[in-house]
């Protein structure tokens, strides 16, 4: 059966939002991604945690049938991230980052995972993304996420890895920064010219836009009356998107891609409704489908 | 035949954007609205200008078959607005406002206009909007625009007039400010509870959202590679929206409303492509239809 491989961080987050605050809750790109994608297809995870990582959190991932054969446990601290959100000014401030064992980690893809068809390279140094990609035999779809830090400090390497992937998933601000233009449509053309078939520009509460060489597609965000914690929204989005693509592996048409983006938006809506991975962890496939249908109604002309 | 009445400002604008600058160009809510709405149905205009108003600009409006029987010409200066746009920070700074003859103007709706079916009350003191509305016999659809200034300084009167109209068209920031909530979905419910059947929340380059009691509809903005001058986008949007509704007067269903919002988005896209009303003035109905079809493709699942 088609498997999805995710390579990225598992973390403990201290998060404060206007709604409330949490300490030492499960976070990290790979956690969010896996919780979402596993609603669609089996997920394989490659990551690293320290000896402070709680067995209960391993169990939560295992309960979603996430294959943890690629989870390294090392002496030291797990990745810790401390952040504060301001919803009015739409900002996320990183108060502290303690990379812990994640800092000098170089992912090793277990040989049993090398045949993965769908791959998500979560945010990490682009050189590491490239080195990881080279350990995978013949993936059908490789998706990449990144962050402003790498655009500023490792731009050339980032462009190199972008040339090698199928799907680039970045947020609006990053697209502008990468292409040094205010206009997203222009940035999209430049990024697609590098090589990826698909670009997804995430626009937070405004949704996401899918760009391919020939077309674009505007997906609204699923409307929520309250956002509790935006952490992990992008990675959860990627999980829904890649999960849906993997589930519909045969079809590679535009309609599948569009539906996949909407599934990403729906998964992200569950993630931000609660702290940590709690929201997406609790979302059944039936609940996802219900929101998907509601999203279609919001777009019907 | 169904007529659309617009009551609002005609102005001369000095505008500077990152692209270029213009001085003394035709602006004002009524000008933008009329240029758009007249592509759909006959437009009647009630406004005021000073003795500096150029005959050439009267001719431009008349050329669009805008009925100018309600255009007062007074001794004094026309409304002047000076603004600077910053696209990166997404701000519009008003450098100077000189109300001129618009300052103490109280609109008089000519008796020949009192039977208008579709009415747009452009941004002005809500008490004046209400006094204007009382001069119109039995309108089918009344739409209202406003601005942050009236939310701050005439909130009670604004709420009173909102109770009396069918369509409220405001931007995202104004909706938040009016309802003192960050969440647009919550603000939308509160505004609809006041009385209007329809709320349109304009989100700039992110499009617009239509809210009714039972449903919502997300309209993307028409994607442009370059915005030249955002002035008048909201009023042009209202022109396309009300124009489409007037043209399809018989049907009052949800589908008509949704299509009307898309027409508003398309008209706004023409407006922002050039300075002043030049963009929407040059847009043929055929060009509008082409963009409308393209917008549908951007939303098709």
PDB file of N, CA and C in Angstrom, chain B residues 141-227:
ATOM      1  N   UNK B 141     -33.482  47.143  -3.257  1.00  0.00           N
ATOM      2  CA  UNK B 141     -32.220  46.792  -2.592  1.00  0.00           C
ATOM      3  C   UNK B 141     -31.440  48.070  -2.276  1.00  0.00           C
ATOM      4  N   UNK B 142     -31.141  48.271  -1.003  1.00  0.00           N
ATOM      5  CA  UNK B 142     -30.307  49.400  -0.596  1.00  0.00           C
ATOM      6  C   UNK B 142     -28.993  48.854  -0.039  1.00  0.00           C
ATOM      7  N   UNK B 143     -27.888  49.350  -0.574  1.00  0.00           N
ATOM      8  CA  UNK B 143     -26.571  48.931  -0.086  1.00  0.00           C
ATOM      9  C   UNK B 143     -25.846  50.126   0.525  1.00  0.00           C
ATOM     10  N   UNK B 144     -25.056  49.840   1.521  1.00  0.00           N
ATOM     11  CA  UNK B 144     -24.369  50.903   2.262  1.00  0.00           C
ATOM     12  C   UNK B 144     -22.883  50.594   2.405  1.00  0.00           C
ATOM     13  N   UNK B 145     -22.098  51.637   2.227  1.00  0.00           N
ATOM     14  CA  UNK B 145     -20.668  51.548   2.526  1.00  0.00           C
ATOM     15  C   UNK B 145     -20.390  52.549   3.656  1.00  0.00           C
ATOM     16  N   UNK B 146     -19.303  52.348   4.374  1.00  0.00           N
ATOM     17  CA  UNK B 146     -18.959  53.326   5.412  1.00  0.00           C
ATOM     18  C   UNK B 146     -17.447  53.329   5.599  1.00  0.00           C
ATOM     19  N   UNK B 147     -16.969  53.932   6.662  1.00  0.00           N
ATOM     20  CA  UNK B 147     -15.527  53.938   6.921  1.00  0.00           C
ATOM     21  C   UNK B 147     -15.287  53.952   8.428  1.00  0.00           C
ATOM     22  N   UNK B 148     -14.034  53.705   8.806  1.00  0.00           N
ATOM     23  CA  UNK B 148     -13.674  53.639  10.225  1.00  0.00           C
ATOM     24  C   UNK B 148     -14.040  54.909  10.993  1.00  0.00           C
ATOM     25  N   UNK B 149     -13.952  56.066  10.333  1.00  0.00           N
ATOM     26  CA  UNK B 149     -14.250  57.326  11.009  1.00  0.00           C
ATOM     27  C   UNK B 149     -15.642  57.334  11.619  1.00  0.00           C
ATOM     28  N   UNK B 150     -16.652  56.852  10.876  1.00  0.00           N
ATOM     29  CA  UNK B 150     -18.032  56.849  11.383  1.00  0.00           C
ATOM     30  C   UNK B 150     -18.227  55.777  12.442  1.00  0.00           C
ATOM     31  N   UNK B 151     -17.479  54.703  12.344  1.00  0.00           N
ATOM     32  CA  UNK B 151     -17.559  53.670  13.393  1.00  0.00           C
ATOM     33  C   UNK B 151     -17.090  54.269  14.718  1.00  0.00           C
ATOM     34  N   UNK B 152     -16.051  55.119  14.614  1.00  0.00           N
ATOM     35  CA  UNK B 152     -15.516  55.742  15.830  1.00  0.00           C
ATOM     36  C   UNK B 152     -16.378  56.906  16.332  1.00  0.00           C
ATOM     37  N   UNK B 153     -16.887  57.715  15.391  1.00  0.00           N
ATOM     38  CA  UNK B 153     -17.510  58.976  15.784  1.00  0.00           C
ATOM     39  C   UNK B 153     -19.029  59.040  15.652  1.00  0.00           C
ATOM     40  N   UNK B 154     -19.630  58.065  15.015  1.00  0.00           N
ATOM     41  CA  UNK B 154     -21.090  58.114  14.842  1.00  0.00           C
ATOM     42  C   UNK B 154     -21.646  56.685  14.844  1.00  0.00           C
ATOM     43  N   UNK B 155     -21.160  55.903  15.786  1.00  0.00           N
ATOM     44  CA  UNK B 155     -21.474  54.493  15.838  1.00  0.00           C
ATOM     45  C   UNK B 155     -22.990  54.235  15.929  1.00  0.00           C
ATOM     46  N   UNK B 156     -23.654  54.953  16.829  1.00  0.00           N
ATOM     47  CA  UNK B 156     -25.084  54.715  17.031  1.00  0.00           C
ATOM     48  C   UNK B 156     -25.886  55.015  15.764  1.00  0.00           C
ATOM     49  N   UNK B 157     -25.563  56.141  15.126  1.00  0.00           N
ATOM     50  CA  UNK B 157     -26.275  56.485  13.896  1.00  0.00           C
ATOM     51  C   UNK B 157     -25.984  55.475  12.789  1.00  0.00           C
ATOM     52  N   UNK B 158     -24.738  54.997  12.757  1.00  0.00           N
ATOM     53  CA  UNK B 158     -24.371  54.005  11.746  1.00  0.00           C
ATOM     54  C   UNK B 158     -25.171  52.719  11.940  1.00  0.00           C
ATOM     55  N   UNK B 159     -25.284  52.305  13.184  1.00  0.00           N
ATOM     56  CA  UNK B 159     -26.060  51.090  13.481  1.00  0.00           C
ATOM     57  C   UNK B 159     -27.525  51.285  13.072  1.00  0.00           C
ATOM     58  N   UNK B 160     -28.047  52.520  13.308  1.00  0.00           N
ATOM     59  CA  UNK B 160     -29.432  52.818  12.915  1.00  0.00           C
ATOM     60  C   UNK B 160     -29.646  52.641  11.412  1.00  0.00           C
ATOM     61  N   UNK B 161     -28.703  53.177  10.637  1.00  0.00           N
ATOM     62  CA  UNK B 161     -28.900  53.087   9.177  1.00  0.00           C
ATOM     63  C   UNK B 161     -28.669  51.651   8.694  1.00  0.00           C
ATOM     64  N   UNK B 162     -27.751  50.937   9.353  1.00  0.00           N
ATOM     65  CA  UNK B 162     -27.528  49.527   8.989  1.00  0.00           C
ATOM     66  C   UNK B 162     -28.809  48.699   9.157  1.00  0.00           C
ATOM     67  N   UNK B 163     -29.601  49.067  10.138  1.00  0.00           N
ATOM     68  CA  UNK B 163     -30.860  48.344  10.377  1.00  0.00           C
ATOM     69  C   UNK B 163     -31.841  48.528   9.222  1.00  0.00           C
ATOM     70  N   UNK B 164     -31.629  49.603   8.450  1.00  0.00           N
ATOM     71  CA  UNK B 164     -32.577  49.956   7.409  1.00  0.00           C
ATOM     72  C   UNK B 164     -32.171  49.516   6.008  1.00  0.00           C
ATOM     73  N   UNK B 165     -30.986  48.973   5.857  1.00  0.00           N
ATOM     74  CA  UNK B 165     -30.525  48.621   4.510  1.00  0.00           C
ATOM     75  C   UNK B 165     -30.528  47.107   4.302  1.00  0.00           C
ATOM     76  N   UNK B 166     -30.368  46.710   3.032  1.00  0.00           N
ATOM     77  CA  UNK B 166     -30.368  45.289   2.689  1.00  0.00           C
ATOM     78  C   UNK B 166     -28.958  44.712   2.627  1.00  0.00           C
ATOM     79  N   UNK B 167     -28.034  45.546   2.158  1.00  0.00           N
ATOM     80  CA  UNK B 167     -26.667  45.078   1.945  1.00  0.00           C
ATOM     81  C   UNK B 167     -25.688  46.017   2.653  1.00  0.00           C
ATOM     82  N   UNK B 168     -24.848  45.469   3.503  1.00  0.00           N
ATOM     83  CA  UNK B 168     -23.765  46.249   4.106  1.00  0.00           C
ATOM     84  C   UNK B 168     -22.454  45.768   3.476  1.00  0.00           C
ATOM     85  N   UNK B 169     -21.687  46.726   2.977  1.00  0.00           N
ATOM     86  CA  UNK B 169     -20.418  46.396   2.341  1.00  0.00           C
ATOM     87  C   UNK B 169     -19.307  47.114   3.095  1.00  0.00           C
ATOM     88  N   UNK B 170     -18.532  46.383   3.860  1.00  0.00           N
ATOM     89  CA  UNK B 170     -17.447  47.007   4.616  1.00  0.00           C
ATOM     90  C   UNK B 170     -16.187  46.165   4.507  1.00  0.00           C
ATOM     91  N   UNK B 171     -15.077  46.747   4.873  1.00  0.00           N
ATOM     92  CA  UNK B 171     -13.864  45.938   4.796  1.00  0.00           C
ATOM     93  C   UNK B 171     -13.601  45.230   6.133  1.00  0.00           C
ATOM     94  N   UNK B 172     -12.703  44.293   6.043  1.00  0.00           N
ATOM     95  CA  UNK B 172     -12.392  43.418   7.162  1.00  0.00           C
ATOM     96  C   UNK B 172     -12.070  44.167   8.450  1.00  0.00           C
ATOM     97  N   UNK B 173     -11.210  45.176   8.337  1.00  0.00           N
ATOM     98  CA  UNK B 173     -10.814  45.946   9.513  1.00  0.00           C
ATOM     99  C   UNK B 173     -11.997  46.666  10.136  1.00  0.00           C
ATOM    100  N   UNK B 174     -12.887  47.188   9.279  1.00  0.00           N
ATOM    101  CA  UNK B 174     -14.061  47.893   9.779  1.00  0.00           C
ATOM    102  C   UNK B 174     -15.022  46.934  10.485  1.00  0.00           C
ATOM    103  N   UNK B 175     -15.163  45.728   9.933  1.00  0.00           N
ATOM    104  CA  UNK B 175     -16.042  44.736  10.573  1.00  0.00           C
ATOM    105  C   UNK B 175     -15.521  44.394  11.969  1.00  0.00           C
ATOM    106  N   UNK B 176     -14.206  44.237  12.063  1.00  0.00           N
ATOM    107  CA  UNK B 176     -13.587  43.937  13.367  1.00  0.00           C
ATOM    108  C   UNK B 176     -13.799  45.080  14.343  1.00  0.00           C
ATOM    109  N   UNK B 177     -13.597  46.290  13.837  1.00  0.00           N
ATOM    110  CA  UNK B 177     -13.708  47.485  14.676  1.00  0.00           C
ATOM    111  C   UNK B 177     -15.143  47.670  15.152  1.00  0.00           C
ATOM    112  N   UNK B 178     -16.074  47.504  14.237  1.00  0.00           N
ATOM    113  CA  UNK B 178     -17.490  47.712  14.573  1.00  0.00           C
ATOM    114  C   UNK B 178     -17.942  46.738  15.651  1.00  0.00           C
ATOM    115  N   UNK B 179     -17.498  45.484  15.550  1.00  0.00           N
ATOM    116  CA  UNK B 179     -17.991  44.448  16.474  1.00  0.00           C
ATOM    117  C   UNK B 179     -17.001  44.145  17.594  1.00  0.00           C
ATOM    118  N   UNK B 180     -15.880  44.854  17.585  1.00  0.00           N
ATOM    119  CA  UNK B 180     -14.870  44.644  18.618  1.00  0.00           C
ATOM    120  C   UNK B 180     -14.520  43.176  18.805  1.00  0.00           C
ATOM    121  N   UNK B 181     -14.333  42.496  17.680  1.00  0.00           N
ATOM    122  CA  UNK B 181     -13.893  41.106  17.730  1.00  0.00           C
ATOM    123  C   UNK B 181     -12.922  40.874  16.588  1.00  0.00           C
ATOM    124  N   UNK B 182     -11.983  39.979  16.809  1.00  0.00           N
ATOM    125  CA  UNK B 182     -11.016  39.685  15.757  1.00  0.00           C
ATOM    126  C   UNK B 182     -11.611  38.749  14.714  1.00  0.00           C
ATOM    127  N   UNK B 183     -12.568  37.964  15.137  1.00  0.00           N
ATOM    128  CA  UNK B 183     -13.082  36.904  14.270  1.00  0.00           C
ATOM    129  C   UNK B 183     -14.193  37.402  13.346  1.00  0.00           C
ATOM    130  N   UNK B 184     -13.912  37.374  12.061  1.00  0.00           N
ATOM    131  CA  UNK B 184     -14.842  37.910  11.072  1.00  0.00           C
ATOM    132  C   UNK B 184     -16.170  37.142  11.080  1.00  0.00           C
ATOM    133  N   UNK B 185     -16.118  35.841  11.275  1.00  0.00           N
ATOM    134  CA  UNK B 185     -17.356  35.053  11.273  1.00  0.00           C
ATOM    135  C   UNK B 185     -18.293  35.520  12.393  1.00  0.00           C
ATOM    136  N   UNK B 186     -17.691  35.859  13.535  1.00  0.00           N
ATOM    137  CA  UNK B 186     -18.463  36.344  14.664  1.00  0.00           C
ATOM    138  C   UNK B 186     -19.022  37.750  14.361  1.00  0.00           C
ATOM    139  N   UNK B 187     -18.165  38.614  13.824  1.00  0.00           N
ATOM    140  CA  UNK B 187     -18.598  39.964  13.452  1.00  0.00           C
ATOM    141  C   UNK B 187     -19.744  39.889  12.443  1.00  0.00           C
ATOM    142  N   UNK B 188     -19.624  38.972  11.505  1.00  0.00           N
ATOM    143  CA  UNK B 188     -20.656  38.849  10.468  1.00  0.00           C
ATOM    144  C   UNK B 188     -22.007  38.519  11.080  1.00  0.00           C
ATOM    145  N   UNK B 189     -22.004  37.602  12.021  1.00  0.00           N
ATOM    146  CA  UNK B 189     -23.265  37.235  12.672  1.00  0.00           C
ATOM    147  C   UNK B 189     -23.878  38.439  13.386  1.00  0.00           C
ATOM    148  N   UNK B 190     -23.034  39.206  14.049  1.00  0.00           N
ATOM    149  CA  UNK B 190     -23.528  40.378  14.785  1.00  0.00           C
ATOM    150  C   UNK B 190     -24.115  41.440  13.847  1.00  0.00           C
ATOM    151  N   UNK B 191     -23.430  41.667  12.737  1.00  0.00           N
ATOM    152  CA  UNK B 191     -23.909  42.694  11.802  1.00  0.00           C
ATOM    153  C   UNK B 191     -25.230  42.250  11.167  1.00  0.00           C
ATOM    154  N   UNK B 192     -25.306  40.982  10.766  1.00  0.00           N
ATOM    155  CA  UNK B 192     -26.555  40.481  10.174  1.00  0.00           C
ATOM    156  C   UNK B 192     -27.697  40.542  11.189  1.00  0.00           C
ATOM    157  N   UNK B 193     -27.371  40.363  12.456  1.00  0.00           N
ATOM    158  CA  UNK B 193     -28.402  40.413  13.496  1.00  0.00           C
ATOM    159  C   UNK B 193     -29.025  41.804  13.608  1.00  0.00           C
ATOM    160  N   UNK B 194     -28.295  42.825  13.137  1.00  0.00           N
ATOM    161  CA  UNK B 194     -28.843  44.185  13.162  1.00  0.00           C
ATOM    162  C   UNK B 194     -30.013  44.332  12.191  1.00  0.00           C
ATOM    163  N   UNK B 195     -29.984  43.551  11.094  1.00  0.00           N
ATOM    164  CA  UNK B 195     -31.068  43.682  10.137  1.00  0.00           C
ATOM    165  C   UNK B 195     -30.761  43.412   8.683  1.00  0.00           C
ATOM    166  N   UNK B 196     -29.579  43.809   8.173  1.00  0.00           N
ATOM    167  CA  UNK B 196     -29.330  43.606   6.743  1.00  0.00           C
ATOM    168  C   UNK B 196     -29.385  42.126   6.349  1.00  0.00           C
ATOM    169  N   UNK B 197     -29.910  41.865   5.160  1.00  0.00           N
ATOM    170  CA  UNK B 197     -29.996  40.486   4.665  1.00  0.00           C
ATOM    171  C   UNK B 197     -28.633  39.981   4.244  1.00  0.00           C
ATOM    172  N   UNK B 198     -27.811  40.933   3.799  1.00  0.00           N
ATOM    173  CA  UNK B 198     -26.553  40.563   3.153  1.00  0.00           C
ATOM    174  C   UNK B 198     -25.413  41.399   3.714  1.00  0.00           C
ATOM    175  N   UNK B 199     -24.328  40.732   4.011  1.00  0.00           N
ATOM    176  CA  UNK B 199     -23.106  41.435   4.404  1.00  0.00           C
ATOM    177  C   UNK B 199     -21.985  41.008   3.461  1.00  0.00           C
ATOM    178  N   UNK B 200     -21.281  41.993   2.938  1.00  0.00           N
ATOM    179  CA  UNK B 200     -20.094  41.684   2.145  1.00  0.00           C
ATOM    180  C   UNK B 200     -18.888  42.240   2.882  1.00  0.00           C
ATOM    181  N   UNK B 201     -17.969  41.355   3.237  1.00  0.00           N
ATOM    182  CA  UNK B 201     -16.740  41.777   3.891  1.00  0.00           C
ATOM    183  C   UNK B 201     -15.618  41.759   2.859  1.00  0.00           C
ATOM    184  N   UNK B 202     -15.112  42.953   2.561  1.00  0.00           N
ATOM    185  CA  UNK B 202     -14.061  43.073   1.553  1.00  0.00           C
ATOM    186  C   UNK B 202     -12.703  42.800   2.189  1.00  0.00           C
ATOM    187  N   UNK B 203     -11.906  41.965   1.529  1.00  0.00           N
ATOM    188  CA  UNK B 203     -10.622  41.581   2.098  1.00  0.00           C
ATOM    189  C   UNK B 203      -9.460  41.941   1.166  1.00  0.00           C
ATOM    190  N   UNK B 204      -9.641  43.001   0.378  1.00  0.00           N
ATOM    191  CA  UNK B 204      -8.556  43.474  -0.483  1.00  0.00           C
ATOM    192  C   UNK B 204      -8.085  42.399  -1.439  1.00  0.00           C
ATOM    193  N   UNK B 205      -6.788  42.179  -1.487  1.00  0.00           N
ATOM    194  CA  UNK B 205      -6.235  41.204  -2.432  1.00  0.00           C
ATOM    195  C   UNK B 205      -6.630  39.768  -2.095  1.00  0.00           C
ATOM    196  N   UNK B 206      -7.252  39.595  -0.916  1.00  0.00           N
ATOM    197  CA  UNK B 206      -7.710  38.255  -0.549  1.00  0.00           C
ATOM    198  C   UNK B 206      -9.142  37.997  -1.000  1.00  0.00           C
ATOM    199  N   UNK B 207      -9.776  38.970  -1.618  1.00  0.00           N
ATOM    200  CA  UNK B 207     -11.130  38.770  -2.114  1.00  0.00           C
ATOM    201  C   UNK B 207     -12.186  39.341  -1.194  1.00  0.00           C
ATOM    202  N   UNK B 208     -13.337  38.705  -1.198  1.00  0.00           N
ATOM    203  CA  UNK B 208     -14.459  39.195  -0.394  1.00  0.00           C
ATOM    204  C   UNK B 208     -15.283  38.002   0.063  1.00  0.00           C
ATOM    205  N   UNK B 209     -15.937  38.178   1.202  1.00  0.00           N
ATOM    206  CA  UNK B 209     -16.798  37.118   1.697  1.00  0.00           C
ATOM    207  C   UNK B 209     -18.217  37.638   1.820  1.00  0.00           C
ATOM    208  N   UNK B 210     -19.133  36.840   1.309  1.00  0.00           N
ATOM    209  CA  UNK B 210     -20.557  37.166   1.354  1.00  0.00           C
ATOM    210  C   UNK B 210     -21.181  36.385   2.494  1.00  0.00           C
ATOM    211  N   UNK B 211     -21.907  37.086   3.348  1.00  0.00           N
ATOM    212  CA  UNK B 211     -22.611  36.414   4.438  1.00  0.00           C
ATOM    213  C   UNK B 211     -24.101  36.699   4.336  1.00  0.00           C
ATOM    214  N   UNK B 212     -24.904  35.652   4.445  1.00  0.00           N
ATOM    215  CA  UNK B 212     -26.333  35.810   4.650  1.00  0.00           C
ATOM    216  C   UNK B 212     -26.662  35.017   5.911  1.00  0.00           C
ATOM    217  N   UNK B 213     -27.930  35.052   6.316  1.00  0.00           N
ATOM    218  CA  UNK B 213     -28.291  34.365   7.546  1.00  0.00           C
ATOM    219  C   UNK B 213     -27.919  32.873   7.491  1.00  0.00           C
ATOM    220  N   UNK B 214     -28.111  32.287   6.310  1.00  0.00           N
ATOM    221  CA  UNK B 214     -27.972  30.831   6.209  1.00  0.00           C
ATOM    222  C   UNK B 214     -26.653  30.356   5.625  1.00  0.00           C
ATOM    223  N   UNK B 215     -25.931  31.235   4.964  1.00  0.00           N
ATOM    224  CA  UNK B 215     -24.773  30.739   4.230  1.00  0.00           C
ATOM    225  C   UNK B 215     -23.674  31.783   4.121  1.00  0.00           C
ATOM    226  N   UNK B 216     -22.540  31.314   3.672  1.00  0.00           N
ATOM    227  CA  UNK B 216     -21.430  32.205   3.372  1.00  0.00           C
ATOM    228  C   UNK B 216     -20.856  31.797   2.022  1.00  0.00           C
ATOM    229  N   UNK B 217     -20.161  32.722   1.403  1.00  0.00           N
ATOM    230  CA  UNK B 217     -19.567  32.459   0.087  1.00  0.00           C
ATOM    231  C   UNK B 217     -18.247  33.193   0.001  1.00  0.00           C
ATOM    232  N   UNK B 218     -17.219  32.460  -0.382  1.00  0.00           N
ATOM    233  CA  UNK B 218     -15.884  33.044  -0.469  1.00  0.00           C
ATOM    234  C   UNK B 218     -15.529  33.350  -1.907  1.00  0.00           C
ATOM    235  N   UNK B 219     -15.357  34.624  -2.204  1.00  0.00           N
ATOM    236  CA  UNK B 219     -14.958  35.037  -3.544  1.00  0.00           C
ATOM    237  C   UNK B 219     -13.499  35.457  -3.519  1.00  0.00           C
ATOM    238  N   UNK B 220     -12.672  34.817  -4.336  1.00  0.00           N
ATOM    239  CA  UNK B 220     -11.285  35.286  -4.408  1.00  0.00           C
ATOM    240  C   UNK B 220     -11.229  36.619  -5.147  1.00  0.00           C
ATOM    241  N   UNK B 221     -10.164  37.357  -4.928  1.00  0.00           N
ATOM    242  CA  UNK B 221      -9.915  38.528  -5.765  1.00  0.00           C
ATOM    243  C   UNK B 221      -9.422  38.026  -7.117  1.00  0.00           C
ATOM    244  N   UNK B 222      -9.671  38.783  -8.162  1.00  0.00           N
ATOM    245  CA  UNK B 222      -9.100  38.403  -9.445  1.00  0.00           C
ATOM    246  C   UNK B 222      -7.600  38.646  -9.374  1.00  0.00           C
ATOM    247  N   UNK B 223      -6.795  37.624  -9.655  1.00  0.00           N
ATOM    248  CA  UNK B 223      -5.341  37.782  -9.464  1.00  0.00           C
ATOM    249  C   UNK B 223      -4.712  38.670 -10.536  1.00  0.00           C
ATOM    250  N   UNK B 224      -3.986  39.657 -10.074  1.00  0.00           N
ATOM    251  CA  UNK B 224      -3.294  40.577 -10.981  1.00  0.00           C
ATOM    252  C   UNK B 224      -1.803  40.502 -10.714  1.00  0.00           C
ATOM    253  N   UNK B 225      -1.022  40.635 -11.755  1.00  0.00           N
ATOM    254  CA  UNK B 225       0.428  40.655 -11.530  1.00  0.00           C
ATOM    255  C   UNK B 225       0.876  42.016 -11.031  1.00  0.00           C
ATOM    256  N   UNK B 226       0.105  43.047 -11.295  1.00  0.00           N
ATOM    257  CA  UNK B 226       0.478  44.350 -10.764  1.00  0.00           C
ATOM    258  C   UNK B 226      -0.748  45.181 -10.394  1.00  0.00           C
ATOM    259  N   UNK B 227      -0.726  45.742  -9.209  1.00  0.00           N
ATOM    260  CA  UNK B 227      -1.716  46.721  -8.801  1.00  0.00           C
ATOM    261  C   UNK B 227      -1.073  48.089  -8.956  1.00  0.00           C
TER     262      UNK B 227
END
